[in-house]
Amino acid sequence: RNGQGQRRRHRCEHQSLRQQGREQARASGTDGRTQRQFTAALAEQREWLAARSGAWTTLVAVDDGVHIMANCHFEGAVTRKGVRAGPFARLRPGTHLWPKVKIGNFVEVKNSLLHEGVKANHLAYIGDAEIGAGTNFSCGAITVNYDGFDKHKTIVGENAMIGSNVSLVAPVTIGHGAFIAAGSTITKDVAPDA
């Protein structure tokens, strides 16, 4: 009987020590998880999300309030609050989407910064670019960033309108408020409000 009581007391002491450890961890903000446990939990959440939405992500940062639709592929991208992506959107390494950016179906973004409120609703390619706030990047518009030897940057100012099927041949700068007509191929800089 003594041995049984001693084991019970030892078990209770062990449980209270474990409880104290949890409380200390909560107070310090770690919640008792090691980095390895946290990483494993994060990987499990990604798998769960991918299994249910058809989205595939790796090494991404996604803020609260981001809406990711089905069949998206994110890799090395950062998305801020209020971003809407997909379905079938692809964000490649180096992509930074500021708040309220909308990336629609069959839009690919690579190594680009899209400022607040940029819209690329469907069938577009934005590579090696910086797109100013409030700009509309229409259907079929692309940045032609590779000349066969080097990659070049495209810069588009704020509140510009890039029409359907426009090719912006980099290196090129489009000014604030510029309107690029549908079907244009732009090889030279465009002045603001042009």
Coordinates of N, CA, C and O in Angstrom, one line a residue:
R1 N 0.8 -1.2 0.0 CA 0.0 0.0 0.0 C 0.9 1.3 0.0 O 0.5 2.2 -0.7
N2 N 1.9 1.2 0.7 CA 2.8 2.4 0.7 C 3.4 2.7 -0.6 O 3.5 3.8 -1.1
G3 N 3.8 1.6 -1.3 CA 4.4 1.8 -2.7 C 3.3 2.4 -3.6 O 3.7 3.2 -4.5
Q4 N 2.1 1.9 -3.5 CA 1.0 2.4 -4.4 C 0.7 3.9 -4.1 O 0.6 4.7 -5.0
G5 N 0.7 4.3 -2.9 CA 0.4 5.7 -2.5 C 1.6 6.6 -2.9 O 1.4 7.7 -3.3
Q6 N 2.8 6.0 -2.8 CA 4.0 6.8 -3.2 C 4.0 7.1 -4.7 O 4.3 8.2 -5.2
R7 N 3.6 6.1 -5.5 CA 3.5 6.2 -6.9 C 2.4 7.3 -7.3 O 2.6 8.1 -8.2
R8 N 1.3 7.2 -6.6 CA 0.2 8.1 -6.9 C 0.7 9.6 -6.6 O 0.4 10.5 -7.3
R9 N 1.4 9.7 -5.4 CA 1.9 11.1 -5.0 C 2.9 11.6 -6.0 O 2.9 12.7 -6.5
H10 N 3.8 10.7 -6.5 CA 4.8 11.0 -7.5 C 4.1 11.5 -8.8 O 4.5 12.5 -9.4
R11 N 3.1 10.7 -9.2 CA 2.3 11.1 -10.4 C 1.7 12.4 -10.3 O 1.7 13.3 -11.2
C12 N 1.1 12.7 -9.2 CA 0.4 14.0 -8.9 C 1.4 15.1 -8.9 O 1.2 16.2 -9.5
E13 N 2.6 14.9 -8.3 CA 3.7 15.9 -8.3 C 4.1 16.2 -9.7 O 4.4 17.3 -10.1
H14 N 4.3 15.1 -10.5 CA 4.8 15.2 -11.9 C 3.7 16.0 -12.7 O 4.1 16.9 -13.5
Q15 N 2.4 15.7 -12.5 CA 1.4 16.5 -13.2 C 1.4 17.9 -12.8 O 1.2 18.8 -13.7
S16 N 1.6 18.2 -11.6 CA 1.5 19.6 -11.1 C 2.8 20.3 -11.7 O 2.7 21.5 -12.0
L17 N 3.9 19.7 -11.8 CA 5.1 20.3 -12.4 C 4.9 20.6 -13.8 O 5.2 21.6 -14.3
R18 N 4.2 19.6 -14.5 CA 3.9 19.8 -15.9 C 3.0 21.0 -16.1 O 3.1 21.9 -17.0
Q19 N 1.9 21.1 -15.2 CA 1.0 22.2 -15.3 C 1.7 23.5 -15.0 O 1.4 24.5 -15.7
Q20 N 2.6 23.6 -14.1 CA 3.4 24.8 -13.8 C 4.2 25.2 -15.0 O 4.3 26.4 -15.4
G21 N 4.8 24.2 -15.7 CA 5.6 24.5 -16.9 C 4.7 25.1 -18.0 O 5.1 26.0 -18.7
R22 N 3.5 24.6 -18.1 CA 2.6 25.1 -19.1 C 2.2 26.5 -18.8 O 2.1 27.4 -19.7
E23 N 1.9 26.8 -17.5 CA 1.5 28.2 -17.1 C 2.7 29.1 -17.4 O 2.5 30.2 -17.8
Q24 N 3.9 28.7 -17.1 CA 5.1 29.6 -17.3 C 5.3 29.8 -18.8 O 5.6 30.9 -19.2
A25 N 5.1 28.8 -19.6 CA 5.2 28.9 -21.0 C 4.2 29.9 -21.6 O 4.5 30.7 -22.4
R26 N 2.9 29.8 -21.1 CA 1.9 30.7 -21.5 C 2.2 32.1 -21.2 O 2.0 33.0 -21.9
A27 N 2.7 32.3 -19.9 CA 3.1 33.6 -19.5 C 4.2 34.2 -20.3 O 4.2 35.4 -20.6
S28 N 5.1 33.4 -20.8 CA 6.2 33.8 -21.6 C 5.9 33.9 -23.1 O 6.7 34.4 -23.9
G29 N 4.7 33.4 -23.5 CA 4.2 33.6 -24.8 C 4.6 32.4 -25.7 O 4.3 32.4 -26.9
T30 N 5.3 31.4 -25.2 CA 5.7 30.3 -26.0 C 4.7 29.1 -26.1 O 4.7 28.3 -26.9
D31 N 3.7 29.1 -25.1 CA 2.7 28.1 -25.0 C 3.2 26.7 -25.0 O 2.6 25.8 -25.5
G32 N 4.5 26.6 -24.5 CA 5.0 25.2 -24.4 C 5.5 24.5 -25.6 O 5.8 23.4 -25.6
R33 N 5.4 25.2 -26.8 CA 5.8 24.6 -28.0 C 7.2 24.9 -28.4 O 7.7 26.0 -28.3
T34 N 7.9 23.9 -28.8 CA 9.3 24.1 -29.3 C 9.1 24.5 -30.8 O 8.1 24.4 -31.4
Q35 N 10.2 25.0 -31.3 CA 10.2 25.4 -32.7 C 9.9 24.3 -33.6 O 9.1 24.4 -34.6
R36 N 10.3 23.1 -33.3 CA 10.1 21.9 -34.1 C 8.6 21.6 -34.1 O 8.0 21.3 -35.1
Q37 N 8.0 21.6 -32.9 CA 6.5 21.4 -32.8 C 5.7 22.4 -33.6 O 4.8 22.1 -34.3
F38 N 6.1 23.7 -33.5 CA 5.4 24.7 -34.2 C 5.5 24.5 -35.7 O 4.6 24.6 -36.5
T39 N 6.7 24.2 -36.2 CA 7.0 24.0 -37.7 C 6.1 22.8 -38.1 O 5.5 22.8 -39.2
A40 N 6.1 21.7 -37.3 CA 5.3 20.5 -37.7 C 3.8 20.9 -37.8 O 3.1 20.5 -38.7
A41 N 3.3 21.7 -36.8 CA 1.9 22.1 -36.8 C 1.6 23.0 -38.0 O 0.5 22.8 -38.6
L42 N 2.5 23.8 -38.4 CA 2.3 24.7 -39.5 C 2.3 23.9 -40.8 O 1.4 24.1 -41.7
A43 N 3.1 22.9 -40.9 CA 3.1 22.0 -42.1 C 1.8 21.2 -42.2 O 1.2 21.0 -43.3
E44 N 1.3 20.8 -41.0 CA 0.1 20.0 -41.0 C -1.1 20.9 -41.4 O -2.0 20.5 -42.2
Q45 N -1.1 22.2 -41.0 CA -2.1 23.1 -41.4 C -2.1 23.4 -42.9 O -3.1 23.4 -43.6
R46 N -0.9 23.5 -43.5 CA -0.7 23.7 -44.9 C -1.3 22.5 -45.7 O -2.0 22.7 -46.7
E47 N -1.0 21.3 -45.2 CA -1.5 20.1 -45.9 C -3.0 20.0 -45.8 O -3.7 19.7 -46.8
W48 N -3.6 20.4 -44.6 CA -5.0 20.4 -44.5 C -5.6 21.4 -45.4 O -6.6 21.1 -46.1
L49 N -5.1 22.6 -45.5 CA -5.6 23.6 -46.4 C -5.5 23.2 -47.9 O -6.5 23.3 -48.6
A50 N -4.4 22.6 -48.3 CA -4.2 22.2 -49.6 C -5.2 21.1 -50.0 O -5.7 21.0 -51.1
A51 N -5.4 20.2 -49.1 CA -6.3 19.1 -49.3 C -7.8 19.5 -49.5 O -8.5 19.0 -50.3
R52 N -8.1 20.6 -48.9 CA -9.5 21.1 -49.0 C -9.7 22.1 -50.0 O -10.8 22.3 -50.6
S53 N -8.7 22.9 -50.4 CA -8.9 24.0 -51.3 C -8.3 23.8 -52.7 O -8.5 24.5 -53.6
G54 N -7.4 22.8 -52.7 CA -6.6 22.6 -54.0 C -5.5 23.6 -54.1 O -4.8 23.7 -55.1
A55 N -5.3 24.5 -53.1 CA -4.2 25.4 -53.1 C -2.9 24.7 -52.7 O -2.9 23.8 -51.9
W56 N -1.8 25.2 -53.3 CA -0.5 24.7 -52.9 C 0.4 25.8 -52.5 O 0.6 26.8 -53.3
T57 N 1.0 25.8 -51.3 CA 1.8 26.9 -50.9 C 3.1 26.3 -50.3 O 3.2 25.2 -49.8
T58 N 4.2 27.1 -50.4 CA 5.5 26.8 -49.8 C 6.2 28.2 -49.5 O 6.2 29.0 -50.4
L59 N 6.7 28.3 -48.3 CA 7.5 29.5 -47.9 C 6.8 30.8 -48.3 O 7.3 31.6 -49.0
V60 N 5.6 30.9 -47.7 CA 4.8 32.1 -48.0 C 4.4 32.8 -46.7 O 4.4 32.1 -45.6
A61 N 4.1 34.1 -46.8 CA 3.6 34.8 -45.6 C 2.3 35.3 -46.0 O 2.1 36.1 -47.0
V62 N 1.2 34.9 -45.2 CA -0.1 35.3 -45.6 C -0.7 36.0 -44.3 O -0.8 35.5 -43.3
D63 N -1.1 37.3 -44.5 CA -1.7 38.1 -43.4 C -3.1 37.6 -43.2 O -3.7 36.9 -44.0
D64 N -3.7 38.1 -42.1 CA -5.1 37.8 -41.8 C -6.0 38.5 -42.9 O -5.6 39.5 -43.4
G65 N -7.1 38.0 -43.1 CA -8.1 38.6 -44.0 C -7.7 38.4 -45.5 O -8.3 39.1 -46.4
V66 N -6.8 37.5 -45.8 CA -6.5 37.2 -47.2 C -7.4 36.1 -47.7 O -7.7 35.1 -47.0
H67 N -8.0 36.3 -48.9 CA -8.9 35.3 -49.4 C -8.3 34.6 -50.6 O -8.0 35.1 -51.6
I68 N -8.0 33.3 -50.4 CA -7.3 32.5 -51.4 C -8.4 31.5 -51.9 O -8.9 30.6 -51.1
M69 N -8.6 31.5 -53.2 CA -9.6 30.6 -53.8 C -8.9 29.3 -54.3 O -7.7 29.2 -54.1
A70 N -9.7 28.4 -54.8 CA -9.2 27.1 -55.1 C -8.1 27.1 -56.2 O -8.0 28.0 -57.0
N71 N -7.3 26.1 -56.1 CA -6.3 25.8 -57.2 C -5.3 26.9 -57.4 O -4.8 27.1 -58.5
C72 N -4.8 27.5 -56.3 CA -3.8 28.5 -56.4 C -2.4 27.9 -56.1 O -2.4 26.9 -55.3
H73 N -1.4 28.5 -56.6 CA 0.0 28.0 -56.3 C 0.8 29.2 -55.8 O 1.0 30.1 -56.6
F74 N 1.2 29.2 -54.5 CA 2.0 30.3 -54.0 C 3.4 29.7 -53.6 O 3.5 28.7 -52.9
E75 N 4.4 30.4 -54.0 CA 5.8 30.0 -53.6 C 6.6 31.2 -53.4 O 6.8 32.1 -54.3
G76 N 7.1 31.4 -52.2 CA 8.0 32.5 -51.9 C 7.3 33.9 -52.0 O 8.0 34.8 -52.4
A77 N 6.1 34.0 -51.7 CA 5.3 35.2 -51.8 C 4.8 35.8 -50.5 O 4.8 35.0 -49.5
V78 N 4.6 37.1 -50.5 CA 4.1 37.7 -49.3 C 2.8 38.4 -49.6 O 2.7 39.2 -50.6
T79 N 1.7 38.1 -48.9 CA 0.4 38.8 -49.2 C -0.1 39.5 -47.9 O 0.0 39.0 -46.8
R80 N -0.6 40.7 -48.1 CA -1.0 41.5 -47.0 C -2.6 41.5 -46.8 O -3.3 40.9 -47.7
K81 N -3.1 42.1 -45.8 CA -4.5 42.0 -45.4 C -5.4 42.5 -46.6 O -5.1 43.5 -47.3
G82 N -6.4 41.7 -46.8 CA -7.4 42.1 -47.8 C -7.1 41.7 -49.2 O -7.9 42.0 -50.1
V83 N -6.0 40.9 -49.4 CA -5.7 40.4 -50.8 C -6.7 39.3 -51.1 O -7.1 38.5 -50.3
R84 N -7.1 39.3 -52.4 CA -7.9 38.2 -53.0 C -7.2 37.6 -54.1 O -6.7 38.3 -55.0
A85 N -7.0 36.3 -54.1 CA -6.3 35.6 -55.1 C -7.0 34.4 -55.6 O -7.6 33.6 -54.8
G86 N -7.0 34.2 -56.9 CA -7.6 33.0 -57.5 C -9.0 33.2 -58.1 O -9.5 34.3 -58.1
P87 N -9.5 32.1 -58.5 CA -8.9 30.8 -58.6 C -7.8 30.7 -59.6 O -7.7 31.5 -60.5
F88 N -7.0 29.7 -59.5 CA -5.9 29.4 -60.4 C -4.9 30.5 -60.6 O -4.3 30.7 -61.6
A89 N -4.6 31.2 -59.5 CA -3.6 32.2 -59.5 C -2.2 31.6 -59.1 O -2.2 30.6 -58.4
R90 N -1.2 32.2 -59.7 CA 0.2 31.7 -59.3 C 1.0 32.8 -58.9 O 1.2 33.8 -59.6
L91 N 1.5 32.7 -57.7 CA 2.4 33.7 -57.1 C 3.8 33.1 -56.9 O 3.9 32.1 -56.2
R92 N 4.8 33.6 -57.7 CA 6.1 33.0 -57.7 C 7.0 33.7 -56.7 O 6.7 34.8 -56.2
P93 N 8.2 33.2 -56.5 CA 9.2 33.9 -55.5 C 9.4 35.3 -55.8 O 9.5 35.8 -57.0
G94 N 9.5 36.1 -54.7 CA 9.7 37.5 -54.8 C 8.5 38.4 -55.0 O 8.6 39.6 -55.1
T95 N 7.3 37.8 -54.9 CA 6.0 38.5 -55.1 C 5.6 39.1 -53.8 O 5.6 38.4 -52.7
H96 N 5.3 40.4 -53.8 CA 4.8 41.1 -52.6 C 3.5 41.8 -53.0 O 3.5 42.7 -53.8
L97 N 2.4 41.4 -52.4 CA 1.1 42.0 -52.6 C 0.7 42.8 -51.4 O 0.5 42.3 -50.4
W98 N 0.5 44.1 -51.6 CA 0.1 45.0 -50.5 C -1.4 44.9 -50.4 O -2.1 44.2 -51.1
P99 N -2.0 45.5 -49.3 CA -3.4 45.3 -49.0 C -4.3 45.6 -50.2 O -4.1 46.5 -51.0
K100 N -5.4 44.8 -50.2 CA -6.5 45.0 -51.2 C -6.1 44.8 -52.6 O -6.8 45.2 -53.5
V101 N -5.1 44.1 -52.9 CA -4.7 43.7 -54.3 C -5.6 42.5 -54.7 O -5.9 41.7 -53.9
K102 N -6.0 42.5 -55.9 CA -6.8 41.4 -56.4 C -6.1 40.8 -57.6 O -5.8 41.4 -58.6
I103 N -5.8 39.5 -57.4 CA -5.2 38.7 -58.4 C -6.2 37.6 -58.8 O -6.5 36.8 -58.0
G104 N -6.6 37.7 -60.0 CA -7.7 36.8 -60.5 C -7.3 35.5 -61.1 O -6.1 35.1 -60.9
N105 N -8.2 34.9 -61.9 CA -7.9 33.6 -62.4 C -6.9 33.7 -63.6 O -6.9 34.6 -64.4
F106 N -6.0 32.7 -63.5 CA -4.9 32.5 -64.5 C -4.0 33.8 -64.6 O -3.6 34.1 -65.7
V107 N -3.7 34.4 -63.5 CA -2.8 35.5 -63.4 C -1.5 34.9 -62.7 O -1.6 34.3 -61.7
E108 N -0.4 35.2 -63.3 CA 0.9 34.8 -62.7 C 1.7 36.1 -62.3 O 1.8 37.0 -63.2
V109 N 2.3 36.1 -61.1 CA 3.1 37.2 -60.7 C 4.4 36.7 -60.2 O 4.4 35.7 -59.4
K110 N 5.5 37.3 -60.6 CA 6.8 36.8 -60.2 C 7.7 38.0 -59.9 O 7.8 39.0 -60.7
N111 N 8.4 37.9 -58.8 CA 9.4 38.9 -58.4 C 8.9 40.4 -58.6 O 9.6 41.2 -59.2
S112 N 7.7 40.6 -58.1 CA 7.1 41.9 -58.3 C 6.4 42.5 -57.1 O 6.0 41.7 -56.2
L113 N 6.3 43.8 -57.0 CA 5.7 44.5 -55.9 C 4.4 45.2 -56.5 O 4.5 46.0 -57.4
L114 N 3.3 44.8 -56.0 CA 2.0 45.4 -56.4 C 1.5 46.2 -55.2 O 1.2 45.6 -54.1
H115 N 1.4 47.5 -55.4 CA 0.9 48.3 -54.3 C -0.6 48.2 -54.0 O -1.3 47.6 -54.8
E116 N -1.1 48.9 -53.0 CA -2.4 48.8 -52.6 C -3.5 49.0 -53.7 O -3.4 50.0 -54.4
G117 N -4.4 48.1 -53.7 CA -5.5 48.2 -54.7 C -5.3 47.9 -56.1 O -6.2 48.1 -56.9
V118 N -4.2 47.3 -56.4 CA -3.9 46.9 -57.8 C -4.8 45.8 -58.2 O -5.1 44.9 -57.4
K119 N -5.3 45.8 -59.4 CA -6.2 44.7 -59.9 C -5.6 44.1 -61.2 O -5.3 44.8 -62.1
A120 N -5.5 42.8 -61.1 CA -5.1 42.0 -62.3 C -6.1 40.8 -62.3 O -5.8 39.8 -61.7
N121 N -7.3 41.0 -62.9 CA -8.4 40.1 -62.7 C -8.3 38.8 -63.5 O -8.8 37.8 -63.0
H122 N -7.7 38.8 -64.6 CA -7.6 37.5 -65.3 C -6.6 37.5 -66.5 O -6.3 38.6 -67.1
L123 N -6.0 36.3 -66.7 CA -5.1 36.1 -67.9 C -4.0 37.1 -68.1 O -3.9 37.8 -69.1
A124 N -3.2 37.3 -67.1 CA -2.1 38.3 -67.2 C -0.8 37.7 -66.6 O -0.8 36.8 -65.8
Y125 N 0.3 38.3 -67.0 CA 1.6 38.0 -66.5 C 2.3 39.2 -66.0 O 2.5 40.2 -66.8
I126 N 2.7 39.3 -64.7 CA 3.5 40.4 -64.2 C 4.8 39.9 -63.6 O 4.8 39.2 -62.6
G127 N 5.9 40.2 -64.3 CA 7.2 39.7 -63.9 C 8.2 40.8 -63.8 O 8.3 41.6 -64.7
D128 N 9.0 40.8 -62.7 CA 10.0 41.8 -62.5 C 9.5 43.2 -62.6 O 9.9 44.0 -63.4
A129 N 8.4 43.5 -61.9 CA 7.7 44.8 -62.0 C 7.4 45.4 -60.7 O 7.3 44.7 -59.6
E130 N 7.1 46.7 -60.7 CA 6.5 47.4 -59.6 C 5.3 48.1 -60.1 O 5.4 49.0 -61.0
I131 N 4.1 47.8 -59.6 CA 2.9 48.4 -60.1 C 2.3 49.3 -59.0 O 2.1 48.9 -57.9
G132 N 2.1 50.5 -59.3 CA 1.6 51.6 -58.4 C 0.2 51.3 -57.9 O -0.6 50.7 -58.6
A133 N -0.2 51.9 -56.8 CA -1.5 51.8 -56.2 C -2.6 52.1 -57.1 O -2.5 53.1 -57.8
G134 N -3.7 51.4 -57.1 CA -4.9 51.7 -57.8 C -4.8 51.4 -59.3 O -5.8 51.7 -60.0
T135 N -3.8 50.8 -59.8 CA -3.6 50.5 -61.2 C -4.4 49.3 -61.6 O -4.5 48.3 -60.8
N136 N -5.0 49.3 -62.8 CA -5.7 48.2 -63.3 C -4.9 47.6 -64.4 O -4.5 48.2 -65.4
F137 N -4.6 46.3 -64.3 CA -3.8 45.5 -65.3 C -4.8 44.6 -66.0 O -5.1 43.5 -65.4
S138 N -5.2 44.9 -67.2 CA -6.3 44.2 -67.8 C -6.0 42.8 -68.3 O -4.8 42.4 -68.4
C139 N -7.0 42.2 -68.8 CA -7.0 40.8 -69.4 C -5.9 40.7 -70.5 O -6.0 41.5 -71.4
G140 N -5.1 39.8 -70.4 CA -4.1 39.5 -71.5 C -2.9 40.4 -71.5 O -2.0 40.3 -72.3
A141 N -2.8 41.4 -70.5 CA -1.7 42.3 -70.4 C -0.5 41.5 -69.8 O -0.6 40.7 -68.9
I142 N 0.7 41.8 -70.3 CA 1.9 41.1 -69.8 C 3.1 42.1 -69.7 O 3.1 43.1 -70.4
T143 N 4.0 41.8 -68.8 CA 5.3 42.5 -68.8 C 6.3 41.6 -69.6 O 6.4 40.4 -69.2
V144 N 6.9 42.1 -70.6 CA 7.9 41.3 -71.4 C 9.2 41.6 -70.7 O 9.9 42.6 -71.1
N145 N 9.6 40.8 -69.7 CA 10.7 41.2 -68.9 C 12.0 40.5 -69.3 O 13.1 40.8 -68.8
Y146 N 12.0 39.6 -70.3 CA 13.2 38.8 -70.6 C 13.5 39.0 -72.1 O 12.7 38.8 -73.0
D147 N 14.7 39.5 -72.4 CA 15.1 39.7 -73.8 C 15.9 38.6 -74.5 O 16.5 38.8 -75.5
G148 N 16.0 37.5 -73.8 CA 16.8 36.4 -74.3 C 18.1 36.3 -73.6 O 18.8 35.3 -73.7
F149 N 18.6 37.4 -73.0 CA 19.8 37.4 -72.3 C 19.7 37.9 -70.8 O 20.3 37.3 -69.9
D150 N 18.9 38.9 -70.6 CA 18.8 39.5 -69.2 C 17.3 39.7 -68.9 O 16.5 39.9 -69.8
K151 N 17.0 39.8 -67.6 CA 15.7 40.2 -67.1 C 15.7 41.7 -66.9 O 16.7 42.2 -66.4
H152 N 14.6 42.4 -67.2 CA 14.5 43.8 -67.0 C 13.3 44.2 -66.2 O 12.3 43.4 -66.2
K153 N 13.3 45.4 -65.6 CA 12.2 45.8 -64.7 C 11.2 46.7 -65.4 O 11.6 47.6 -66.2
T154 N 9.9 46.5 -65.1 CA 8.9 47.4 -65.6 C 8.3 48.2 -64.4 O 8.1 47.6 -63.3
I155 N 8.1 49.5 -64.5 CA 7.6 50.3 -63.4 C 6.3 51.0 -64.0 O 6.4 51.6 -65.0
V156 N 5.2 50.8 -63.2 CA 4.0 51.4 -63.6 C 3.5 52.3 -62.4 O 3.5 51.8 -61.3
G157 N 3.2 53.5 -62.7 CA 2.8 54.5 -61.7 C 1.4 54.2 -61.1 O 0.7 53.3 -61.5
E158 N 1.0 55.1 -60.2 CA -0.3 54.9 -59.6 C -1.4 55.2 -60.5 O -1.3 56.1 -61.4
N159 N -2.6 54.6 -60.3 CA -3.8 54.8 -61.0 C -3.7 54.8 -62.5 O -4.4 55.5 -63.2
A160 N -2.8 54.0 -63.0 CA -2.7 53.8 -64.5 C -3.7 52.7 -64.9 O -4.2 51.9 -64.2
M161 N -4.0 52.8 -66.2 CA -4.9 51.8 -66.8 C -4.1 51.1 -67.9 O -3.7 51.7 -68.9
I162 N -3.8 49.8 -67.7 CA -3.1 49.0 -68.7 C -4.2 48.2 -69.4 O -4.8 47.3 -68.8
G163 N -4.5 48.5 -70.7 CA -5.6 47.9 -71.4 C -5.3 46.4 -71.8 O -4.3 45.9 -71.5
S164 N -6.4 45.8 -72.3 CA -6.3 44.4 -72.7 C -5.2 44.1 -73.7 O -5.0 44.9 -74.6
N165 N -4.6 43.0 -73.6 CA -3.6 42.5 -74.5 C -2.4 43.5 -74.8 O -1.9 43.6 -75.9
V166 N -2.1 44.2 -73.7 CA -0.9 45.2 -73.8 C 0.3 44.4 -73.5 O 0.4 43.6 -72.5
S167 N 1.4 44.7 -74.2 CA 2.8 44.1 -73.9 C 3.6 45.3 -73.5 O 3.9 46.2 -74.3
L168 N 4.1 45.3 -72.3 CA 5.0 46.3 -71.8 C 6.4 45.7 -71.8 O 6.8 44.8 -71.1
V169 N 7.2 46.1 -72.8 CA 8.5 45.6 -73.1 C 9.6 46.3 -72.2 O 9.9 47.4 -72.4
A170 N 10.1 45.6 -71.3 CA 11.0 46.1 -70.3 C 12.4 46.3 -70.9 O 12.8 45.5 -71.8
P171 N 13.2 47.2 -70.4 CA 12.9 48.2 -69.3 C 12.0 49.3 -69.8 O 12.3 49.9 -70.8
V172 N 10.9 49.6 -69.0 CA 10.0 50.6 -69.4 C 9.3 51.2 -68.1 O 9.1 50.4 -67.2
T173 N 9.0 52.5 -68.2 CA 8.3 53.1 -67.1 C 7.0 53.8 -67.6 O 7.1 54.5 -68.6
I174 N 5.9 53.5 -66.9 CA 4.6 54.0 -67.3 C 4.3 55.0 -66.2 O 4.2 54.6 -65.0
G175 N 4.0 56.3 -66.5 CA 3.7 57.3 -65.5 C 2.4 57.2 -64.8 O 1.5 56.4 -65.2
H176 N 2.3 57.9 -63.7 CA 1.0 57.9 -62.9 C -0.1 58.3 -63.8 O 0.0 59.3 -64.6
G177 N -1.2 57.6 -63.7 CA -2.5 58.0 -64.4 C -2.5 57.8 -65.9 O -3.4 58.2 -66.6
A178 N -1.4 57.2 -66.4 CA -1.4 56.9 -67.9 C -2.4 55.9 -68.3 O -2.8 55.0 -67.5
F179 N -2.9 56.1 -69.5 CA -3.9 55.2 -70.1 C -3.3 54.5 -71.3 O -3.0 55.2 -72.3
I180 N -3.1 53.2 -71.2 CA -2.5 52.4 -72.3 C -3.6 51.7 -73.1 O -4.3 50.9 -72.5
A181 N -3.8 52.0 -74.3 CA -4.9 51.5 -75.1 C -4.7 50.0 -75.4 O -3.6 49.5 -75.4
A182 N -5.8 49.3 -75.5 CA -5.8 47.8 -75.7 C -5.0 47.5 -77.0 O -5.0 48.2 -78.0
G183 N -4.2 46.4 -76.9 CA -3.5 45.9 -78.0 C -2.1 46.6 -78.2 O -1.4 46.2 -79.1
S184 N -1.8 47.5 -77.4 CA -0.5 48.3 -77.6 C 0.7 47.5 -77.2 O 0.6 46.7 -76.3
T185 N 1.8 47.7 -77.9 CA 3.1 47.2 -77.5 C 3.9 48.4 -77.1 O 4.2 49.2 -78.0
I186 N 4.3 48.5 -75.9 CA 5.0 49.7 -75.3 C 6.5 49.4 -75.2 O 6.8 48.5 -74.4
T187 N 7.3 50.1 -75.9 CA 8.8 49.9 -75.8 C 9.5 51.1 -75.3 O 10.7 51.0 -75.0
K188 N 8.8 52.2 -75.1 CA 9.4 53.5 -74.6 C 8.6 54.0 -73.4 O 7.4 53.7 -73.3
D189 N 9.2 54.8 -72.6 CA 8.6 55.3 -71.4 C 7.4 56.1 -71.8 O 7.3 56.8 -72.8
V190 N 6.3 56.0 -70.9 CA 5.1 56.8 -71.1 C 5.0 57.9 -70.0 O 5.1 57.5 -68.8
A191 N 4.7 59.1 -70.4 CA 4.6 60.2 -69.5 C 3.4 60.1 -68.6 O 2.4 59.4 -69.0
P192 N 3.4 60.7 -67.4 CA 2.2 60.7 -66.5 C 1.0 61.3 -67.2 O 1.1 62.2 -68.0
D193 N -0.2 60.8 -66.9 CA -1.4 61.2 -67.5 C -1.5 61.2 -69.0 O -2.3 62.0 -69.6
A194 N -0.7 60.4 -69.6 CA -0.7 60.4 -71.1 C -1.9 59.5 -71.6 O -2.3 58.6 -70.9

